[in-house]
mmCIF file of C-alpha atoms in Angstrom:
data_model
loop_
_atom_site.group_PDB
_atom_site.id
_atom_site.type_symbol
_atom_site.label_atom_id
_atom_site.label_comp_id
_atom_site.label_asym_id
_atom_site.label_seq_id
_atom_site.Cartn_x
_atom_site.Cartn_y
_atom_site.Cartn_z
ATOM 1 C CA UNK A 1 3.192 27.958 0.032
ATOM 2 C CA UNK A 2 0.188 29.717 0.953
ATOM 3 C CA UNK A 3 -2.667 27.672 2.538
ATOM 4 C CA UNK A 4 -4.837 27.907 -0.707
ATOM 5 C CA UNK A 5 -2.151 26.920 -2.977
ATOM 6 C CA UNK A 6 -2.757 23.525 -4.068
ATOM 7 C CA UNK A 7 -0.617 20.467 -5.510
ATOM 8 C CA UNK A 8 -3.299 19.887 -8.158
ATOM 9 C CA UNK A 9 -5.768 21.452 -10.036
ATOM 10 C CA UNK A 10 -8.949 20.431 -11.573
ATOM 11 C CA UNK A 11 -8.406 19.667 -15.510
ATOM 12 C CA UNK A 12 -11.672 21.017 -16.594
ATOM 13 C CA UNK A 13 -14.858 20.089 -14.679
ATOM 14 C CA UNK A 14 -14.272 21.496 -10.689
ATOM 15 C CA UNK A 15 -15.504 18.322 -9.715
ATOM 16 C CA UNK A 16 -13.740 15.838 -11.892
ATOM 17 C CA UNK A 17 -12.515 13.071 -9.682
ATOM 18 C CA UNK A 18 -9.950 11.828 -12.791
ATOM 19 C CA UNK A 19 -8.359 14.911 -14.248
ATOM 20 C CA UNK A 20 -6.038 16.902 -12.584
ATOM 21 C CA UNK A 21 -3.298 19.338 -13.815
ATOM 22 C CA UNK A 22 0.089 18.989 -11.342
ATOM 23 C CA UNK A 23 1.259 22.184 -10.072
ATOM 24 C CA UNK A 24 5.145 23.229 -9.396
ATOM 25 C CA UNK A 25 4.730 22.113 -6.130
ATOM 26 C CA UNK A 26 4.938 18.385 -6.404
ATOM 27 C CA UNK A 27 8.471 18.707 -7.885
ATOM 28 C CA UNK A 28 10.645 16.357 -6.406
ATOM 29 C CA UNK A 29 14.702 16.024 -5.523
ATOM 30 C CA UNK A 30 15.775 14.070 -8.697
ATOM 31 C CA UNK A 31 14.772 15.713 -11.364
ATOM 32 C CA UNK A 32 12.871 19.221 -11.697
ATOM 33 C CA UNK A 33 10.365 18.092 -14.765
ATOM 34 C CA UNK A 34 8.974 15.056 -12.465
ATOM 35 C CA UNK A 35 7.129 14.809 -9.418
ATOM 36 C CA UNK A 36 7.659 13.374 -5.761
ATOM 37 C CA UNK A 37 6.247 10.283 -5.319
ATOM 38 C CA UNK A 38 4.243 12.011 -2.027
ATOM 39 C CA UNK A 39 1.642 13.998 -4.117
ATOM 40 C CA UNK A 40 0.388 11.287 -6.597
ATOM 41 C CA UNK A 41 -0.139 9.054 -4.241
ATOM 42 C CA UNK A 42 -2.114 11.204 -2.107
ATOM 43 C CA UNK A 43 -4.165 12.150 -5.301
ATOM 44 C CA UNK A 44 -4.734 8.022 -5.856
ATOM 45 C CA UNK A 45 -5.550 7.674 -2.255
ATOM 46 C CA UNK A 46 -8.688 10.310 -2.862
ATOM 47 C CA UNK A 47 -9.697 8.938 -5.742
ATOM 48 C CA UNK A 48 -9.897 5.502 -4.252
ATOM 49 C CA UNK A 49 -11.437 7.325 -1.149
ATOM 50 C CA UNK A 50 -14.171 8.733 -3.035
ATOM 51 C CA UNK A 51 -15.094 5.348 -4.672
ATOM 52 C CA UNK A 52 -15.390 3.579 -1.311
ATOM 53 C CA UNK A 53 -17.595 6.439 0.042
ATOM 54 C CA UNK A 54 -19.838 5.377 -2.965
ATOM 55 C CA UNK A 55 -20.046 1.741 -1.313
ATOM 56 C CA UNK A 56 -20.192 2.246 2.305
ATOM 57 C CA UNK A 57 -18.934 3.424 5.545
ATOM 58 C CA UNK A 58 -14.887 2.409 4.788
ATOM 59 C CA UNK A 59 -11.924 3.664 5.899
ATOM 60 C CA UNK A 60 -8.323 2.991 4.362
ATOM 61 C CA UNK A 61 -6.117 0.513 6.310
ATOM 62 C CA UNK A 62 -3.585 -0.327 3.675
ATOM 63 C CA UNK A 63 -2.038 1.392 0.061
ATOM 64 C CA UNK A 64 0.750 0.088 -2.145
ATOM 65 C CA UNK A 65 1.618 2.835 -4.522
ATOM 66 C CA UNK A 66 4.145 1.512 -7.316
ATOM 67 C CA UNK A 67 6.248 4.141 -9.224
ATOM 68 C CA UNK A 68 6.105 2.510 -12.971
ATOM 69 C CA UNK A 69 8.152 5.323 -14.521
ATOM 70 C CA UNK A 70 9.066 9.221 -13.555
ATOM 71 C CA UNK A 71 5.873 10.933 -13.279
ATOM 72 C CA UNK A 72 5.825 14.420 -15.285
ATOM 73 C CA UNK A 73 4.182 17.365 -13.517
ATOM 74 C CA UNK A 74 1.587 17.529 -16.686
ATOM 75 C CA UNK A 75 -1.880 16.855 -17.072
ATOM 76 C CA UNK A 76 -2.805 13.533 -15.181
ATOM 77 C CA UNK A 77 -5.584 10.875 -15.571
ATOM 78 C CA UNK A 78 -7.252 8.283 -13.081
ATOM 79 C CA UNK A 79 -8.667 5.228 -13.462
ATOM 80 C CA UNK A 80 -10.081 3.380 -10.874
ATOM 81 C CA UNK A 81 -11.094 -0.212 -10.519
ATOM 82 C CA UNK A 82 -13.274 -2.458 -7.634
ATOM 83 C CA UNK A 83 -10.579 -5.448 -7.130
ATOM 84 C CA UNK A 84 -12.476 -6.957 -4.125
ATOM 85 C CA UNK A 85 -16.184 -6.279 -3.431
ATOM 86 C CA UNK A 86 -17.051 -7.263 0.520
ATOM 87 C CA UNK A 87 -18.958 -5.931 2.890
ATOM 88 C CA UNK A 88 -16.092 -5.881 5.693
ATOM 89 C CA UNK A 89 -13.022 -5.308 3.726
ATOM 90 C CA UNK A 90 -12.945 -3.775 0.006
ATOM 91 C CA UNK A 91 -9.860 -3.702 -2.504
ATOM 92 C CA UNK A 92 -9.469 -0.775 -4.837
ATOM 93 C CA UNK A 93 -6.768 -0.268 -7.554
ATOM 94 C CA UNK A 94 -6.002 3.388 -9.147
ATOM 95 C CA UNK A 95 -3.951 4.155 -12.127
ATOM 96 C CA UNK A 96 -2.041 7.221 -12.714
ATOM 97 C CA UNK A 97 -1.135 8.293 -16.501
ATOM 98 C CA UNK A 98 0.160 11.073 -18.428
ATOM 99 C CA UNK A 99 -0.041 11.326 -21.743
ATOM 100 C CA UNK A 100 -1.776 8.000 -21.865
ATOM 101 C CA UNK A 101 1.120 5.835 -20.021
ATOM 102 C CA UNK A 102 0.618 4.734 -16.779
ATOM 103 C CA UNK A 103 3.114 5.985 -14.465
ATOM 104 C CA UNK A 104 2.034 5.053 -11.007
ATOM 105 C CA UNK A 105 -0.568 2.402 -9.955
ATOM 106 C CA UNK A 106 -2.007 1.985 -6.023
ATOM 107 C CA UNK A 107 -3.846 -0.876 -4.684
ATOM 108 C CA UNK A 108 -5.319 -0.365 -1.368
ATOM 109 C CA UNK A 109 -7.787 -1.914 1.079
ATOM 110 C CA UNK A 110 -10.508 -0.322 3.035
ATOM 111 C CA UNK A 111 -12.333 -1.719 6.053
ATOM 112 C CA UNK A 112 -15.372 -1.263 7.509
ATOM 113 C CA UNK A 113 -16.157 1.519 10.074
ATOM 114 C CA UNK A 114 -17.629 -0.428 13.170
ATOM 115 C CA UNK A 115 -17.990 0.284 16.729
ATOM 116 C CA UNK A 116 -15.777 -2.293 18.724
ATOM 117 C CA UNK A 117 -15.126 -2.315 22.046
ATOM 118 C CA UNK A 118 -11.341 -2.982 22.023
ATOM 119 C CA UNK A 119 -9.882 -3.151 25.522
ATOM 120 C CA UNK A 120 -8.049 0.459 26.866
ATOM 121 C CA UNK A 121 -4.514 -1.657 27.760
ATOM 122 C CA UNK A 122 -4.617 -2.971 24.236
ATOM 123 C CA UNK A 123 -4.293 0.552 22.319
ATOM 124 C CA UNK A 124 -0.623 1.935 21.349
ATOM 125 C CA UNK A 125 0.116 5.065 23.027
ATOM 126 C CA UNK A 126 2.952 7.602 23.217
ATOM 127 C CA UNK A 127 4.121 10.459 25.366
ATOM 128 C CA UNK A 128 1.516 13.522 23.582
ATOM 129 C CA UNK A 129 4.044 15.460 21.526
ATOM 130 C CA UNK A 130 3.525 19.328 20.196
ATOM 131 C CA UNK A 131 5.255 19.213 16.672
ATOM 132 C CA UNK A 132 5.024 23.075 16.824
ATOM 133 C CA UNK A 133 7.705 23.065 19.999
ATOM 134 C CA UNK A 134 10.461 21.560 17.693
ATOM 135 C CA UNK A 135 12.781 23.485 14.977
ATOM 136 C CA UNK A 136 11.500 23.392 11.593
ATOM 137 C CA UNK A 137 13.935 22.241 9.091
ATOM 138 C CA UNK A 138 14.422 23.244 5.651
ATOM 139 C CA UNK A 139 14.868 20.279 3.017
ATOM 140 C CA UNK A 140 18.463 21.374 1.890
ATOM 141 C CA UNK A 141 18.457 18.816 -1.221
ATOM 142 C CA UNK A 142 16.235 19.879 -3.537
ATOM 143 C CA UNK A 143 17.498 21.329 -6.733
ATOM 144 C CA UNK A 144 14.588 24.399 -7.158
ATOM 145 C CA UNK A 145 12.754 26.337 -4.423
ATOM 146 C CA UNK A 146 9.431 25.437 -5.500
ATOM 147 C CA UNK A 147 8.170 22.098 -5.144
ATOM 148 C CA UNK A 148 7.210 19.257 -2.796
ATOM 149 C CA UNK A 149 9.630 20.308 -0.305
ATOM 150 C CA UNK A 150 8.725 23.931 0.200
ATOM 151 C CA UNK A 151 4.686 22.747 0.251
ATOM 152 C CA UNK A 152 5.430 20.453 3.152
ATOM 153 C CA UNK A 153 6.543 21.919 6.564
ATOM 154 C CA UNK A 154 9.200 19.868 8.225
ATOM 155 C CA UNK A 155 10.384 19.540 12.221
ATOM 156 C CA UNK A 156 12.844 17.356 13.241
ATOM 157 C CA UNK A 157 12.578 15.555 16.568
ATOM 158 C CA UNK A 158 14.958 16.000 19.246
ATOM 159 C CA UNK A 159 17.586 12.652 19.056
ATOM 160 C CA UNK A 160 20.369 11.646 19.292
ATOM 161 C CA UNK A 161 19.777 9.007 16.457
ATOM 162 C CA UNK A 162 21.848 6.786 14.760
ATOM 163 C CA UNK A 163 23.101 7.121 11.104
ATOM 164 C CA UNK A 164 20.350 6.223 9.033
ATOM 165 C CA UNK A 165 17.652 6.796 11.271
ATOM 166 C CA UNK A 166 15.245 10.074 11.683
ATOM 167 C CA UNK A 167 12.225 11.297 13.149
ATOM 168 C CA UNK A 168 10.512 14.030 11.634
ATOM 169 C CA UNK A 169 6.948 15.932 11.714
ATOM 170 C CA UNK A 170 5.605 16.809 8.467
ATOM 171 C CA UNK A 171 2.331 19.154 7.279
ATOM 172 C CA UNK A 172 1.381 20.112 4.009
ATOM 173 C CA UNK A 173 1.090 23.851 4.131
ATOM 174 C CA UNK A 174 -1.736 24.076 1.243
ATOM 175 C CA UNK A 175 -4.085 21.951 -0.208
ATOM 176 C CA UNK A 176 -3.786 18.428 -2.263
ATOM 177 C CA UNK A 177 -6.555 19.332 -4.553
ATOM 178 C CA UNK A 178 -7.688 23.147 -4.899
ATOM 179 C CA UNK A 179 -10.332 24.474 -3.179
ATOM 180 C CA UNK A 180 -11.116 21.212 -1.018
ATOM 181 C CA UNK A 181 -9.204 20.794 2.657
ATOM 182 C CA UNK A 182 -7.200 17.095 2.170
ATOM 183 C CA UNK A 183 -8.441 14.069 4.186
ATOM 184 C CA UNK A 184 -6.233 12.445 7.327
ATOM 185 C CA UNK A 185 -5.288 9.472 4.733
ATOM 186 C CA UNK A 186 -4.647 11.976 2.020
ATOM 187 C CA UNK A 187 -2.590 13.740 4.734
ATOM 188 C CA UNK A 188 -0.844 10.594 5.632
ATOM 189 C CA UNK A 189 0.002 9.681 1.863
ATOM 190 C CA UNK A 190 1.514 12.948 0.949
ATOM 191 C CA UNK A 191 3.771 12.808 3.695
ATOM 192 C CA UNK A 192 4.657 9.028 3.822
ATOM 193 C CA UNK A 193 6.975 9.262 1.023
ATOM 194 C CA UNK A 194 9.382 11.287 2.548
ATOM 195 C CA UNK A 195 10.703 8.758 5.088
ATOM 196 C CA UNK A 196 13.484 8.472 1.937
ATOM 197 C CA UNK A 197 14.243 11.749 2.778
ATOM 198 C CA UNK A 198 14.430 11.789 6.856
ATOM 199 C CA UNK A 199 17.233 10.314 8.238
ATOM 200 C CA UNK A 200 19.290 8.867 5.259
ATOM 201 C CA UNK A 201 22.615 8.311 5.687
ATOM 202 C CA UNK A 202 24.067 7.965 2.096
ATOM 203 C CA UNK A 203 25.750 11.166 0.724
ATOM 204 C CA UNK A 204 23.608 12.455 -2.118
ATOM 205 C CA UNK A 205 26.382 14.184 -4.072
ATOM 206 C CA UNK A 206 27.467 10.687 -4.351
ATOM 207 C CA UNK A 207 24.453 8.469 -4.622
ATOM 208 C CA UNK A 208 21.206 8.291 -5.668
ATOM 209 C CA UNK A 209 18.541 5.893 -3.498
ATOM 210 C CA UNK A 210 15.160 6.482 -5.794
ATOM 211 C CA UNK A 211 12.414 4.813 -3.570
ATOM 212 C CA UNK A 212 10.225 2.315 -6.260
ATOM 213 C CA UNK A 213 7.182 1.854 -4.134
ATOM 214 C CA UNK A 214 5.345 3.120 -1.136
ATOM 215 C CA UNK A 215 3.186 0.595 1.314
ATOM 216 C CA UNK A 216 1.162 2.617 4.129
ATOM 217 C CA UNK A 217 -0.628 0.424 6.705
ATOM 218 C CA UNK A 218 -2.696 2.498 9.133
ATOM 219 C CA UNK A 219 -4.727 1.357 12.364
ATOM 220 C CA UNK A 220 -5.794 4.717 13.264
ATOM 221 C CA UNK A 221 -6.868 7.760 11.690
ATOM 222 C CA UNK A 222 -4.832 10.646 11.729
ATOM 223 C CA UNK A 223 -5.548 13.419 14.226
ATOM 224 C CA UNK A 224 -4.483 17.105 13.323
ATOM 225 C CA UNK A 225 -2.147 18.347 10.347
ATOM 226 C CA UNK A 226 1.601 17.133 11.673
ATOM 227 C CA UNK A 227 2.627 12.905 10.513
ATOM 228 C CA UNK A 228 5.570 11.842 12.204
ATOM 229 C CA UNK A 229 7.616 9.508 9.934
ATOM 230 C CA UNK A 230 10.386 7.742 12.875
ATOM 231 C CA UNK A 231 12.682 6.298 9.995
ATOM 232 C CA UNK A 232 15.068 3.418 9.874
ATOM 233 C CA UNK A 233 17.469 3.183 6.324
ATOM 234 C CA UNK A 234 18.822 -0.210 5.744
ATOM 235 C CA UNK A 235 21.369 0.129 2.550
ATOM 236 C CA UNK A 236 22.875 -2.790 1.171
ATOM 237 C CA UNK A 237 25.766 -3.333 -1.523
ATOM 238 C CA UNK A 238 23.955 -5.535 -3.815
ATOM 239 C CA UNK A 239 21.855 -2.116 -4.820
ATOM 240 C CA UNK A 240 18.943 -2.490 -2.458
ATOM 241 C CA UNK A 241 17.733 -0.437 0.393
ATOM 242 C CA UNK A 242 15.184 -0.570 2.697
ATOM 243 C CA UNK A 243 13.478 2.524 4.529
ATOM 244 C CA UNK A 244 10.805 1.288 7.559
ATOM 245 C CA UNK A 245 9.197 4.192 9.190
ATOM 246 C CA UNK A 246 6.631 3.881 12.456
ATOM 247 C CA UNK A 247 3.983 7.012 11.459
ATOM 248 C CA UNK A 248 2.327 8.545 14.000
ATOM 249 C CA UNK A 249 0.381 11.850 15.378
ATOM 250 C CA UNK A 250 0.440 13.976 18.336
ATOM 251 C CA UNK A 251 -1.399 11.249 20.226
ATOM 252 C CA UNK A 252 0.631 8.338 19.459
ATOM 253 C CA UNK A 253 1.294 5.625 16.522
ATOM 254 C CA UNK A 254 -1.243 5.446 13.798
ATOM 255 C CA UNK A 255 0.769 3.020 11.641
ATOM 256 C CA UNK A 256 3.747 2.085 9.502
ATOM 257 C CA UNK A 257 5.433 2.709 6.224
ATOM 258 C CA UNK A 258 7.864 0.940 4.072
ATOM 259 C CA UNK A 259 9.934 1.590 1.407
ATOM 260 C CA UNK A 260 12.432 0.005 -1.552
ATOM 261 C CA UNK A 261 14.985 2.030 -2.798
ATOM 262 C CA UNK A 262 17.044 1.386 -5.922
ATOM 263 C CA UNK A 263 20.833 2.243 -4.967
ATOM 264 C CA UNK A 264 23.324 3.699 -7.650
ATOM 265 C CA UNK A 265 26.411 5.547 -7.299
ATOM 266 C CA UNK A 266 26.407 9.210 -8.736
ATOM 267 C CA UNK A 267 30.193 8.306 -10.007
ATOM 268 C CA UNK A 268 32.240 5.444 -10.210
ATOM 269 C CA UNK A 269 33.377 4.825 -6.385
ATOM 270 C CA UNK A 270 36.546 2.907 -4.964
ATOM 271 C CA UNK A 271 35.935 -0.704 -3.267
ATOM 272 C CA UNK A 272 36.659 0.973 0.146
ATOM 273 C CA UNK A 273 33.465 3.193 -0.321
#
């Protein structure tokens, strides 16, 4: 992916905030015809950020995306609604539809921006990390050479890691929407859905573990282009899984992300598996 390539193209009016054409860079790992969850989540965040900016100086605090069905790589239409008006906290909802069918829905909480003298010792911090010094890794479980995996740069932490845990740094190589730079929250959203693919322990040849949702909480704005995902996968024999991730940047923690997984065998497995 080149720096000017984009996950989405405006459909018609270049300034349109509701109609877009998904490009092959959005392709996910489970079906070559459908999108990865990160790009549509980021696109819905973009739409809600724009509406929030019309209502005041607000910043994203939480977003939850529900993936209602597989999202085709096709024309997308967004609809944004105000669900919680307020001076200090604002609630918005966005629905993404393809061919008139709702495919994903996101709800977001925005907190007003204000200068608050929080004691410095209460601020979370890590030792600064330069992700460009880490080795670059290629996603090796995508069936097509063009897709989300090639639109994102992935660098891995040095470990060692327990099975089902991981440490990855992701950076969108190009644009979310053609002709504009993604906001910090959009960069987080497009990367955060990848927690499902960083550090997983199940054999992808024998199992599928599609995530049905994504929730991201942010307590600080992302600095720079790299999003750190420190993940922990929890798989259960009743078909449920959970991915919990600490999100960060070069300076330290910025929030957390959670996903519910739907676990299914690709083929019959024995009771000892």
